[in-house]
Amino acid sequence: MKGQMVVETTVKVAAEEFWDAYRDIKRVRILHELLGEMVGEPRVEHGDGGVGTIVSIANPPEAFWGKSDTKELYRMIDDEKRITEVEFIEGGLKDLGFDYLLTRAEIIEKDPQTTIVKSTVDYEIDDKLAHKVSLVKMEYFQTAIEAIAKYLNTERKTNA
């Protein structure tokens, strides 16, 4: 079974500023700092942080999405269109039976100080395991995006 989930989150941060924090491994590092109970510490296993980079993220013990480290492959980082794609290649939800998981984030400028983040998850899973699709929580993306926006706004005020 193939499917797709999409959620849009609006934040009060300039698109370019948000893109800079969200485009690559920097996002995972910020999220680990802010949401350590949800996002484990990232380790670069291969690459320089750009396309082709493989990152291993230690899952917290209470993680419902699997106990083994999640490995992610950065497939695309398009600075012009502000789109990033990351494929889960091992561990995490893959341990629960997903054959394919790709997350895509599109950073869209609504106005000079407002950004829409369109988060998409493409997946493939055996029809017999279709009930596990509900484990993909789009609210996680919203929480992460809102946390990064709050972090950026706080940093801007601190450095002003």
CSV table of C-alpha atoms in Angstrom, one decimal:
chain,number,residue,atom,x,y,z
A,1,MET,CA,0.0,0.0,0.0
A,2,LYS,CA,1.3,3.5,-0.9
A,3,GLY,CA,0.1,6.7,0.6
A,4,GLN,CA,0.8,10.3,1.4
A,5,MET,CA,0.1,12.6,4.3
A,6,VAL,CA,0.4,16.4,4.2
A,7,VAL,CA,0.1,19.1,6.8
A,8,GLU,CA,0.8,22.8,6.5
A,9,THR,CA,2.0,24.9,9.5
A,10,THR,CA,2.2,28.7,9.5
A,11,VAL,CA,4.9,30.4,11.6
A,12,LYS,CA,5.9,34.0,12.2
A,13,VAL,CA,9.4,33.8,10.8
A,14,ALA,CA,10.8,35.0,7.5
A,15,ALA,CA,11.1,32.1,5.0
A,16,GLU,CA,14.8,32.5,4.3
A,17,GLU,CA,15.6,32.5,8.1
A,18,PHE,CA,13.4,29.4,8.6
A,19,TRP,CA,14.9,27.7,5.6
A,20,ASP,CA,18.4,28.2,6.9
A,21,ALA,CA,17.5,26.4,10.2
A,22,TYR,CA,15.4,23.7,8.6
A,23,ARG,CA,17.2,22.7,5.3
A,24,ASP,CA,19.7,20.2,6.6
A,25,ILE,CA,21.1,18.5,9.8
A,26,LYS,CA,21.0,21.8,11.6
A,27,ARG,CA,17.2,21.1,12.0
A,28,VAL,CA,17.9,17.8,13.9
A,29,ARG,CA,20.5,19.4,16.1
A,30,ILE,CA,18.1,22.2,17.1
A,31,LEU,CA,15.3,19.8,17.7
A,32,HIS,CA,17.5,17.6,19.9
A,33,GLU,CA,18.3,20.7,21.9
A,34,LEU,CA,14.7,21.8,22.2
A,35,LEU,CA,12.8,18.5,22.2
A,36,GLY,CA,15.3,15.9,23.5
A,37,GLU,CA,12.4,13.7,24.7
A,38,MET,CA,11.3,13.3,21.1
A,39,VAL,CA,14.5,13.7,19.1
A,40,GLY,CA,17.7,11.9,20.0
A,41,GLU,CA,21.2,13.1,19.4
A,42,PRO,CA,22.1,13.1,15.7
A,43,ARG,CA,25.4,11.6,14.5
A,44,VAL,CA,26.7,12.1,10.9
A,45,GLU,CA,27.6,8.6,9.6
A,46,HIS,CA,28.5,9.7,6.1
A,47,GLY,CA,28.7,13.1,4.3
A,48,ASP,CA,29.1,16.7,5.0
A,49,GLY,CA,25.5,17.6,6.0
A,50,GLY,CA,24.2,18.1,2.5
A,51,VAL,CA,22.7,15.8,-0.1
A,52,GLY,CA,23.9,12.2,0.4
A,53,THR,CA,24.5,12.7,4.1
A,54,ILE,CA,23.4,9.8,6.3
A,55,VAL,CA,22.5,10.8,9.9
A,56,SER,CA,21.8,8.3,12.7
A,57,ILE,CA,19.5,9.6,15.4
A,58,ALA,CA,19.3,7.8,18.7
A,59,ASN,CA,15.7,7.2,19.6
A,60,PRO,CA,14.6,8.1,23.2
A,61,PRO,CA,13.7,5.0,25.2
A,62,GLU,CA,10.0,6.0,25.3
A,63,ALA,CA,9.8,6.4,21.5
A,64,PHE,CA,6.7,4.6,20.1
A,65,TRP,CA,8.3,4.5,16.6
A,66,GLY,CA,11.0,2.0,17.4
A,67,LYS,CA,13.8,1.4,19.7
A,68,SER,CA,16.7,1.2,17.3
A,69,ASP,CA,18.5,4.3,16.0
A,70,THR,CA,16.8,5.9,13.0
A,71,LYS,CA,19.0,6.4,10.0
A,72,GLU,CA,18.1,9.2,7.5
A,73,LEU,CA,19.4,9.9,4.1
A,74,TYR,CA,19.3,13.5,2.8
A,75,ARG,CA,18.0,13.0,-0.8
A,76,MET,CA,17.4,16.6,-1.8
A,77,ILE,CA,18.2,20.1,-0.6
A,78,ASP,CA,16.9,22.7,-3.1
A,79,ASP,CA,17.9,26.1,-1.9
A,80,GLU,CA,16.2,27.9,-4.8
A,81,LYS,CA,12.8,26.2,-4.2
A,82,ARG,CA,13.4,25.7,-0.5
A,83,ILE,CA,12.5,22.0,-0.5
A,84,THR,CA,14.3,19.3,1.4
A,85,GLU,CA,13.7,15.5,1.2
A,86,VAL,CA,14.9,13.0,3.7
A,87,GLU,CA,14.4,9.2,3.4
A,88,PHE,CA,14.3,7.0,6.5
A,89,ILE,CA,16.6,4.1,5.5
A,90,GLU,CA,16.8,2.1,8.7
A,91,GLY,CA,15.4,1.8,12.2
A,92,GLY,CA,12.5,3.8,13.7
A,93,LEU,CA,9.3,3.4,11.8
A,94,LYS,CA,11.1,1.1,9.3
A,95,ASP,CA,11.4,-1.4,12.2
A,96,LEU,CA,7.6,-1.4,12.5
A,97,GLY,CA,7.1,-2.6,8.9
A,98,PHE,CA,7.3,0.5,6.6
A,99,ASP,CA,9.1,-0.4,3.4
A,100,TYR,CA,9.6,3.2,2.4
A,101,LEU,CA,9.3,6.6,4.2
A,102,LEU,CA,10.2,9.9,2.7
A,103,THR,CA,9.6,13.3,4.4
A,104,ARG,CA,9.5,16.5,2.3
A,105,ALA,CA,9.4,20.0,3.6
A,106,GLU,CA,8.6,22.9,1.4
A,107,ILE,CA,9.2,26.4,2.9
A,108,ILE,CA,6.8,28.9,1.4
A,109,GLU,CA,7.0,32.6,1.9
A,110,LYS,CA,3.5,33.9,2.7
A,111,ASP,CA,4.7,37.5,3.4
A,112,PRO,CA,8.0,38.9,4.5
A,113,GLN,CA,7.6,37.7,8.1
A,114,THR,CA,5.3,34.7,7.7
A,115,THR,CA,6.2,31.2,6.4
A,116,ILE,CA,4.1,28.2,5.5
A,117,VAL,CA,5.9,24.9,6.0
A,118,LYS,CA,4.2,22.2,3.9
A,119,SER,CA,5.3,18.8,5.4
A,120,THR,CA,4.7,15.7,3.3
A,121,VAL,CA,5.3,12.0,4.2
A,122,ASP,CA,5.2,9.5,1.4
A,123,TYR,CA,5.1,5.9,2.5
A,124,GLU,CA,4.8,2.3,1.4
A,125,ILE,CA,3.8,-0.5,3.7
A,126,ASP,CA,2.4,-4.0,3.2
A,127,ASP,CA,-1.4,-4.1,3.1
A,128,LYS,CA,-1.4,-6.4,6.1
A,129,LEU,CA,0.3,-3.7,8.1
A,130,ALA,CA,-1.9,-0.8,7.0
A,131,HIS,CA,-3.1,-0.2,10.5
A,132,LYS,CA,0.4,1.0,11.4
A,133,VAL,CA,0.0,4.0,9.1
A,134,SER,CA,-1.7,5.7,12.1
A,135,LEU,CA,1.7,5.7,13.8
A,136,VAL,CA,2.9,8.4,11.5
A,137,LYS,CA,1.9,11.5,13.4
A,138,MET,CA,1.8,14.7,11.4
A,139,GLU,CA,1.4,16.6,14.7
A,140,TYR,CA,5.0,15.8,15.3
A,141,PHE,CA,6.0,17.9,12.3
A,142,GLN,CA,3.8,20.8,13.5
A,143,THR,CA,5.4,20.6,17.0
A,144,ALA,CA,8.9,20.6,15.5
A,145,ILE,CA,8.2,23.5,13.2
A,146,GLU,CA,6.6,25.6,15.9
A,147,ALA,CA,9.5,24.8,18.3
A,148,ILE,CA,12.1,25.9,15.7
A,149,ALA,CA,10.1,29.1,14.9
A,150,LYS,CA,10.0,29.9,18.7
A,151,TYR,CA,13.7,29.2,18.9
A,152,LEU,CA,14.5,31.5,16.0
A,153,ASN,CA,12.3,34.3,17.4
A,154,THR,CA,13.9,34.0,20.8
A,155,GLU,CA,17.4,34.0,19.2
A,156,ARG,CA,16.6,37.1,17.2
A,157,LYS,CA,15.4,38.9,20.3
A,158,THR,CA,18.4,37.8,22.3
A,159,ASN,CA,20.9,39.0,19.6
A,160,ALA,CA,19.1,42.3,19.0
